[in-house]
GROMACS .gro file of C-alpha atoms in nm:
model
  278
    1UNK     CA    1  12.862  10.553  13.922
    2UNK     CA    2  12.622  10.412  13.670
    3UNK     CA    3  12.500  10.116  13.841
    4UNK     CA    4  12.141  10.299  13.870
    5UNK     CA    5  12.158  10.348  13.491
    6UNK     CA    6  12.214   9.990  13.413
    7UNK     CA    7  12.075   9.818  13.683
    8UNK     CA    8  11.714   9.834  13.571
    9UNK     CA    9  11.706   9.756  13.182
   10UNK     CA   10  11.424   9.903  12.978
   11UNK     CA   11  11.248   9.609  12.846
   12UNK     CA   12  11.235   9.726  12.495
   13UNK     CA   13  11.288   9.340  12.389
   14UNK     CA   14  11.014   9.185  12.640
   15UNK     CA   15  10.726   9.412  12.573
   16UNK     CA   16  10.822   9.369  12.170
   17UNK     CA   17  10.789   8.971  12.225
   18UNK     CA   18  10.500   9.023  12.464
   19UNK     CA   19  10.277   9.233  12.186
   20UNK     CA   20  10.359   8.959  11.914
   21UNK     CA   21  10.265   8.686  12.134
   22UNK     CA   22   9.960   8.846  12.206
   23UNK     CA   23   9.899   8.933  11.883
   24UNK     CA   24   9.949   8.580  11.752
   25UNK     CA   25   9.725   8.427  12.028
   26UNK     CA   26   9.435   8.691  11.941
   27UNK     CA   27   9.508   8.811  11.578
   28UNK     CA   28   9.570   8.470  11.404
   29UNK     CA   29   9.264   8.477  11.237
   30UNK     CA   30   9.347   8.803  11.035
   31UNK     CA   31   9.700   8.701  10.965
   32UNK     CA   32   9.578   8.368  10.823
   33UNK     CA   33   9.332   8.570  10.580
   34UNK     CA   34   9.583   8.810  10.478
   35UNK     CA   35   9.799   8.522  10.420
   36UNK     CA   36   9.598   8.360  10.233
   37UNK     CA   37   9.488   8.689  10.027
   38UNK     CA   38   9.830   8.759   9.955
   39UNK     CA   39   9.971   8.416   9.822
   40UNK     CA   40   9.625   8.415   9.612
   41UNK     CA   41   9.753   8.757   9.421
   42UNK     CA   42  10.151   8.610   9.423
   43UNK     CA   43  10.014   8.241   9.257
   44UNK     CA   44   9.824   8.484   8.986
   45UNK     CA   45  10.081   8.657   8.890
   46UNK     CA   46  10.332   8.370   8.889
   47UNK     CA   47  10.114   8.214   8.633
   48UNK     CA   48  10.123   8.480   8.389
   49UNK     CA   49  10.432   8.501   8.349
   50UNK     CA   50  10.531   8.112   8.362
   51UNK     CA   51  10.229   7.986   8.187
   52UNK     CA   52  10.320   8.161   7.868
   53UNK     CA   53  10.602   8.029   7.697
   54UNK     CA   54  10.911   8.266   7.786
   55UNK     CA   55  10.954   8.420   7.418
   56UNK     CA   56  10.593   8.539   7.468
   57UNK     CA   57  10.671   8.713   7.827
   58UNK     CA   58  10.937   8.900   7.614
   59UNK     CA   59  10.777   9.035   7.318
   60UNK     CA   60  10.475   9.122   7.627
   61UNK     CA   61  10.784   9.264   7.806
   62UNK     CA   62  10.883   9.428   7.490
   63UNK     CA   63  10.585   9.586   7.376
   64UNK     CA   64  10.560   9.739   7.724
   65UNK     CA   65  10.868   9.888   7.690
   66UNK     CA   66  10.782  10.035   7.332
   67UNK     CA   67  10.441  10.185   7.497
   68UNK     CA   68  10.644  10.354   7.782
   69UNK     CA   69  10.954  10.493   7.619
   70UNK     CA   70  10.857  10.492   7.232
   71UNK     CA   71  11.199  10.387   7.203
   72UNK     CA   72  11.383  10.124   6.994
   73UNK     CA   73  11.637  10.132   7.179
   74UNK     CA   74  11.500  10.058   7.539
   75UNK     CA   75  11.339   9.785   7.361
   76UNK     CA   76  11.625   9.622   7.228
   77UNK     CA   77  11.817   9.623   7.539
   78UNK     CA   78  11.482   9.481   7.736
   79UNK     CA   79  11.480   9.165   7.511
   80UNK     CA   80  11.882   9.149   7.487
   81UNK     CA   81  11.860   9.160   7.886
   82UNK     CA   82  11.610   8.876   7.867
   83UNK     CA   83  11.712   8.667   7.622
   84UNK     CA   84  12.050   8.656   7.824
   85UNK     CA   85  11.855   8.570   8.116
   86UNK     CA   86  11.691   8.277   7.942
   87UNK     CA   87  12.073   8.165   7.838
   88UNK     CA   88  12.164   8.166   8.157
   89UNK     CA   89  11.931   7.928   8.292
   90UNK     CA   90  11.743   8.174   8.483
   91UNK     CA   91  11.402   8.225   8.347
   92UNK     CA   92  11.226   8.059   8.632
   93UNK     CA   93  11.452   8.250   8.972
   94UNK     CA   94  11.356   8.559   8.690
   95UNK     CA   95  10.971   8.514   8.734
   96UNK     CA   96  10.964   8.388   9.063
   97UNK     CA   97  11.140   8.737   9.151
   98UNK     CA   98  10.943   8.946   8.958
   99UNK     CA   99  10.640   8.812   9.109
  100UNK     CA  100  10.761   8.937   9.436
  101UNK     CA  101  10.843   9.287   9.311
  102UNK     CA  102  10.535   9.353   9.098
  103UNK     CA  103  10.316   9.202   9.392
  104UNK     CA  104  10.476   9.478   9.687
  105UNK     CA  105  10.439   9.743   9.426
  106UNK     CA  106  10.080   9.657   9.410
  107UNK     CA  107  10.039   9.674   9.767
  108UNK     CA  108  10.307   9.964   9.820
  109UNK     CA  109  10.135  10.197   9.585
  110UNK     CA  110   9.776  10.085   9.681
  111UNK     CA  111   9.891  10.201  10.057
  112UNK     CA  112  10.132  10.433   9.958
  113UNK     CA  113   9.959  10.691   9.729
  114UNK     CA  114   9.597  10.704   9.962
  115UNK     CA  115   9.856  10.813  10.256
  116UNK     CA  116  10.075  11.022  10.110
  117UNK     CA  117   9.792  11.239  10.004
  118UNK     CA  118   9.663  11.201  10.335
  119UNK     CA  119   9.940  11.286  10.471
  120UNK     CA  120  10.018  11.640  10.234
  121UNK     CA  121   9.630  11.761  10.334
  122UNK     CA  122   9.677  11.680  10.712
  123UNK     CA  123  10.044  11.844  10.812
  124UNK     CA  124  10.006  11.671  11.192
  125UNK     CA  125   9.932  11.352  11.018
  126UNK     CA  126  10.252  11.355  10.876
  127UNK     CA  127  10.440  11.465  11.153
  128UNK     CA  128  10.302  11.172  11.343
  129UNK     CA  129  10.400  10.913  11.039
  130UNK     CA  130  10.768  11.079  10.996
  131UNK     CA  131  10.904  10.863  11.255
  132UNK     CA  132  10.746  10.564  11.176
  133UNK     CA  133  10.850  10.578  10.857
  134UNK     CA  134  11.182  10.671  10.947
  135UNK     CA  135  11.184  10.337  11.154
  136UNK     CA  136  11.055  10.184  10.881
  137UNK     CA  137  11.337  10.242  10.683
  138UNK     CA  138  11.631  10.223  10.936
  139UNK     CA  139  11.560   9.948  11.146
  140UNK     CA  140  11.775   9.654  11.022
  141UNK     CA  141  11.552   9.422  10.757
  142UNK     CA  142  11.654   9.126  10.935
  143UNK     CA  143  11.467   9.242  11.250
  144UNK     CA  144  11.139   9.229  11.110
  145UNK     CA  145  11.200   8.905  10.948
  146UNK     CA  146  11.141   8.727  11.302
  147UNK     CA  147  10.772   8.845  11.324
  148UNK     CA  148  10.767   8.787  10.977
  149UNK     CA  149  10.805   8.416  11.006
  150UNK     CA  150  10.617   8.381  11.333
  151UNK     CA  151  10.288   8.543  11.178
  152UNK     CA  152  10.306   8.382  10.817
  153UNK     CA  153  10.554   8.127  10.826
  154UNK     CA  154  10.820   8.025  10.554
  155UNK     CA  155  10.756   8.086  10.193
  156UNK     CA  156  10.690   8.390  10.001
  157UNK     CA  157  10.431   8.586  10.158
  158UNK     CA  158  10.695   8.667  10.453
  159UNK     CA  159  10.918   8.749  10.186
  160UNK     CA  160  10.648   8.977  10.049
  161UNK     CA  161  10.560   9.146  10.358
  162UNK     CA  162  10.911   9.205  10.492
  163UNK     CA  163  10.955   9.356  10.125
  164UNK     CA  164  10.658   9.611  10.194
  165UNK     CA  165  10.774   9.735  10.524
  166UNK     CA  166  11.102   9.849  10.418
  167UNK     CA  167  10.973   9.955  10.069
  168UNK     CA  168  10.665  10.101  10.197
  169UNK     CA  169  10.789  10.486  10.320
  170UNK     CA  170  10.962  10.581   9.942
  171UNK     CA  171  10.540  10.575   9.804
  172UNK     CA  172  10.408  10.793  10.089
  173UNK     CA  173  10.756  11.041  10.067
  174UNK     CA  174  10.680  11.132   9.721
  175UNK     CA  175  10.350  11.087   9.654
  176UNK     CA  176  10.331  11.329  10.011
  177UNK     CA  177  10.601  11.554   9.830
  178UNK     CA  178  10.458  11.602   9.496
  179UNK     CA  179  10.091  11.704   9.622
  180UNK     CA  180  10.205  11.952   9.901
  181UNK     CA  181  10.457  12.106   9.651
  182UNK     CA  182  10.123  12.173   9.423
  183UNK     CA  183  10.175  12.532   9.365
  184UNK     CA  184   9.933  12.775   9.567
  185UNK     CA  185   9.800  12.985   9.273
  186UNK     CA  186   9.692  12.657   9.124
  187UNK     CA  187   9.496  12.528   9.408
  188UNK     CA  188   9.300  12.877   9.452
  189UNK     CA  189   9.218  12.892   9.069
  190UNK     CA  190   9.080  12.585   9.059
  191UNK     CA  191   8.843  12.705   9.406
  192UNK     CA  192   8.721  13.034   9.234
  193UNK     CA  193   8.630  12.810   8.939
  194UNK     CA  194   8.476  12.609   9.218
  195UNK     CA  195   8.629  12.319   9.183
  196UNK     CA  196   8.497  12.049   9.481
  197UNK     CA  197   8.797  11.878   9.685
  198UNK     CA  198   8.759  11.586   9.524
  199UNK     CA  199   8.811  11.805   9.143
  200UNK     CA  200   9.089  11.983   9.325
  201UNK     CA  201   9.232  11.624   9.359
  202UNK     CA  202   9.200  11.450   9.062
  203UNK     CA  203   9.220  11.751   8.825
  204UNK     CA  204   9.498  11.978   8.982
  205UNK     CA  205   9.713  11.806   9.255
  206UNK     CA  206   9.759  11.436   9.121
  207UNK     CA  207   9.809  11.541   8.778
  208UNK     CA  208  10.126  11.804   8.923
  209UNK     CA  209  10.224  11.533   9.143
  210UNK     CA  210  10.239  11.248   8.904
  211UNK     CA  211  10.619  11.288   8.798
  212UNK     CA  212  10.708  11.244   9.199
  213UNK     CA  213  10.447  10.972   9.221
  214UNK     CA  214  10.622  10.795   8.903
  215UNK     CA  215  10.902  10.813   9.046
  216UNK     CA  216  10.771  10.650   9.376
  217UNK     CA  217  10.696  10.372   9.185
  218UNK     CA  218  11.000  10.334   9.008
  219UNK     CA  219  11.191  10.332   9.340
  220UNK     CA  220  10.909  10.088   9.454
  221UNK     CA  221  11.058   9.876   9.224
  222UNK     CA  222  11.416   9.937   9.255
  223UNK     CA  223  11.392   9.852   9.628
  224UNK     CA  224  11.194   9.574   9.614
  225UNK     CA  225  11.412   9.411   9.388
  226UNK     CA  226  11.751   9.482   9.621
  227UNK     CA  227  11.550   9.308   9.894
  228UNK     CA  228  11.528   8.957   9.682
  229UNK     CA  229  11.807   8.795   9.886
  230UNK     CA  230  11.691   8.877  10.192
  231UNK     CA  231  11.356   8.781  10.096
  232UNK     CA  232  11.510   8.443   9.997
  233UNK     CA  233  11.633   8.386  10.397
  234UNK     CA  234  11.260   8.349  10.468
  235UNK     CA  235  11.191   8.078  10.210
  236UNK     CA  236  11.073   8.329   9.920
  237UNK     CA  237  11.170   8.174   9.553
  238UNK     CA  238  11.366   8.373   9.282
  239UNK     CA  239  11.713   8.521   9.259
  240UNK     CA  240  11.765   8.530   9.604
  241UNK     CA  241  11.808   8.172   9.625
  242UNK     CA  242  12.123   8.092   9.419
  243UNK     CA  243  12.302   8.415   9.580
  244UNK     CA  244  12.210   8.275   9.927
  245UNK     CA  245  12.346   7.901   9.791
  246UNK     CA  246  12.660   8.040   9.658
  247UNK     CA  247  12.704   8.240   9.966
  248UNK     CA  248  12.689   7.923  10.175
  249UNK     CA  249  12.891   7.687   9.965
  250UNK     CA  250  13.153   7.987   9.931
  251UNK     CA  251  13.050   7.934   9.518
  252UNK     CA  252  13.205   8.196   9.373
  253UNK     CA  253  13.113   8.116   8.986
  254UNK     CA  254  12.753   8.072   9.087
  255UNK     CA  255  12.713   8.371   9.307
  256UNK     CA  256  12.854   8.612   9.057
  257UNK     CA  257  12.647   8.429   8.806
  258UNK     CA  258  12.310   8.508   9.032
  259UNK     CA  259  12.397   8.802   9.098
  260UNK     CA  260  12.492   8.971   8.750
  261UNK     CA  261  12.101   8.862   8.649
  262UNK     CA  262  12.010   9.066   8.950
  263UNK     CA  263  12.156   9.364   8.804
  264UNK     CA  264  12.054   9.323   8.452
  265UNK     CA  265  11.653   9.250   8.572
  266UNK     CA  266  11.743   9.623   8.784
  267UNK     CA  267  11.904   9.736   8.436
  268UNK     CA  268  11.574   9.661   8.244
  269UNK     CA  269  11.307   9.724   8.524
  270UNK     CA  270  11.496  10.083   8.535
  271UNK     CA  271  11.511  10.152   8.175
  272UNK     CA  272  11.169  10.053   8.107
  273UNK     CA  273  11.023  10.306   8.393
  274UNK     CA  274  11.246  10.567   8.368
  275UNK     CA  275  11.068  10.896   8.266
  276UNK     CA  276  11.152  11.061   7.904
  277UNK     CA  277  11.285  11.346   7.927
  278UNK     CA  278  11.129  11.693   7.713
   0.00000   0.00000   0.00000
């Protein structure tokens, strides 16, 4: 009965393969420059924060904290939180993995923000991106790994760009959802005072839609850093790498080791970013 259903298979897989081969024998030049762009910006900021001596990334860390929050509190727990890190021998997996989160926010928001607002002024734009993005985030991480690794190799910039792909859609969401929820009596002041669309912009719309943007970022973050083991199956350094060990040498101590920094570097990333309240 359903022979005529099965007996010709779509070839989804094929034509996937076929596209990256192509692209690989024609594109190689662009993937080698953003390659080579990328692990320029993820060197950079590995140096600041292993050049320094680690009590100095701290008290930076520290006063950071202090200039967001204007709490003592939030700063106390951020150098608690690293100061156990450092005890625990994992200062440099700590870096190494904050590197790859503060590099994909960097290119997250830089993408992110320019189409979400894009995206809220042009309705059938969106509607066209709402299923890519929706792919985006579904489709299993370890998917796009493969072309990952076939366009850019082993190391961290696959780690990186598998990072952005799946991070990506939470940027254009909000920052999309905070400008088209700017509320209409606002926009048509700002027009009789005859405001230009690039005044309605900057002086009406982002400033409403920062708190969703914020938040963007903060879940930027927050999803950058779950993807660290993944990231680590690729050849990026950091955390990843001792969770990854321990899963493979069934290392029980050193997995729940690895992974309890994980969740205090998510602990202090959140606290520092999270918006005040009143």
């Amino acid at each position: 009965m359903i022979d005529w259903i099965t007996g010709w298979k779509i070839p989804v897989g094929r034509a996937a393969a076929d596209l990256f081969d192509w692209l690989q024998t024609n594109a190689a030049w662009f993937f080698d420059a953003l390659s080579e762009g990328l692990e320029a910006m993820i060197n950079a900021i590995l140096w600041l924060f292993q050049a320094p001596p680690p009590l100095v990334v701290i008290a930076a860390f520290a006063l950071l904290a202090w200039f967001i929050q204007r709490s003592w509190k939030t700063v106390a727990l951020v150098v608690l939180g690293f100061l156990f890190i450092l005890n625990q021998g994992y200062w440099e997996e700590t870096t190494e993995s904050l590197t790859l989160v503060l590099a994909s926010c960097v290119v997250c928001m830089a993408l992110g923000v320019p189409l979400g607002i894009a995206a809220a002024h042009r309705p059938r734009l969106y509607m066209a991106m709402a299923p890519v993005l929706d792919l985006m985030q579904t489709l299993p991480t370890f998917v796009y790994l493969i072309p990952a690794i076939v366009f850019f190799g082993i190391g961290m910039v696959p780690g990186l760009i598998a990072t952005v792909i799946f991070v990506l859609p939470a940027p254009i969401r909000l920052t999309h959802l905070g400008v088209s929820s700017t509320p209409k009596h606002l926009r048509e002041a700002a027009i009789a005072f005859g405001a230009t669309p690039f005044q309605l912009l900057t002086k009406v719309e982002l400033p409403w839609a920062m708190p969703q943007i914020m938040t963007g970022l903060n879940q930027t973050i927050m999803l950058s850093l779950s993807m660290v083991v993944i990231a680590a199956l690729v050849g990026a350094d950091g955390l990843g790498v001792p969770v990854v060990r321990a899963l493979n040498s069934v290392n029980t101590a050193l997995g729940f080791e690895s992974g309890f920094v994980i969740v205090v570097v998510a602990i202090l990333l959140d606290r520092m970013l999270r918006r005040r309240q009143g």
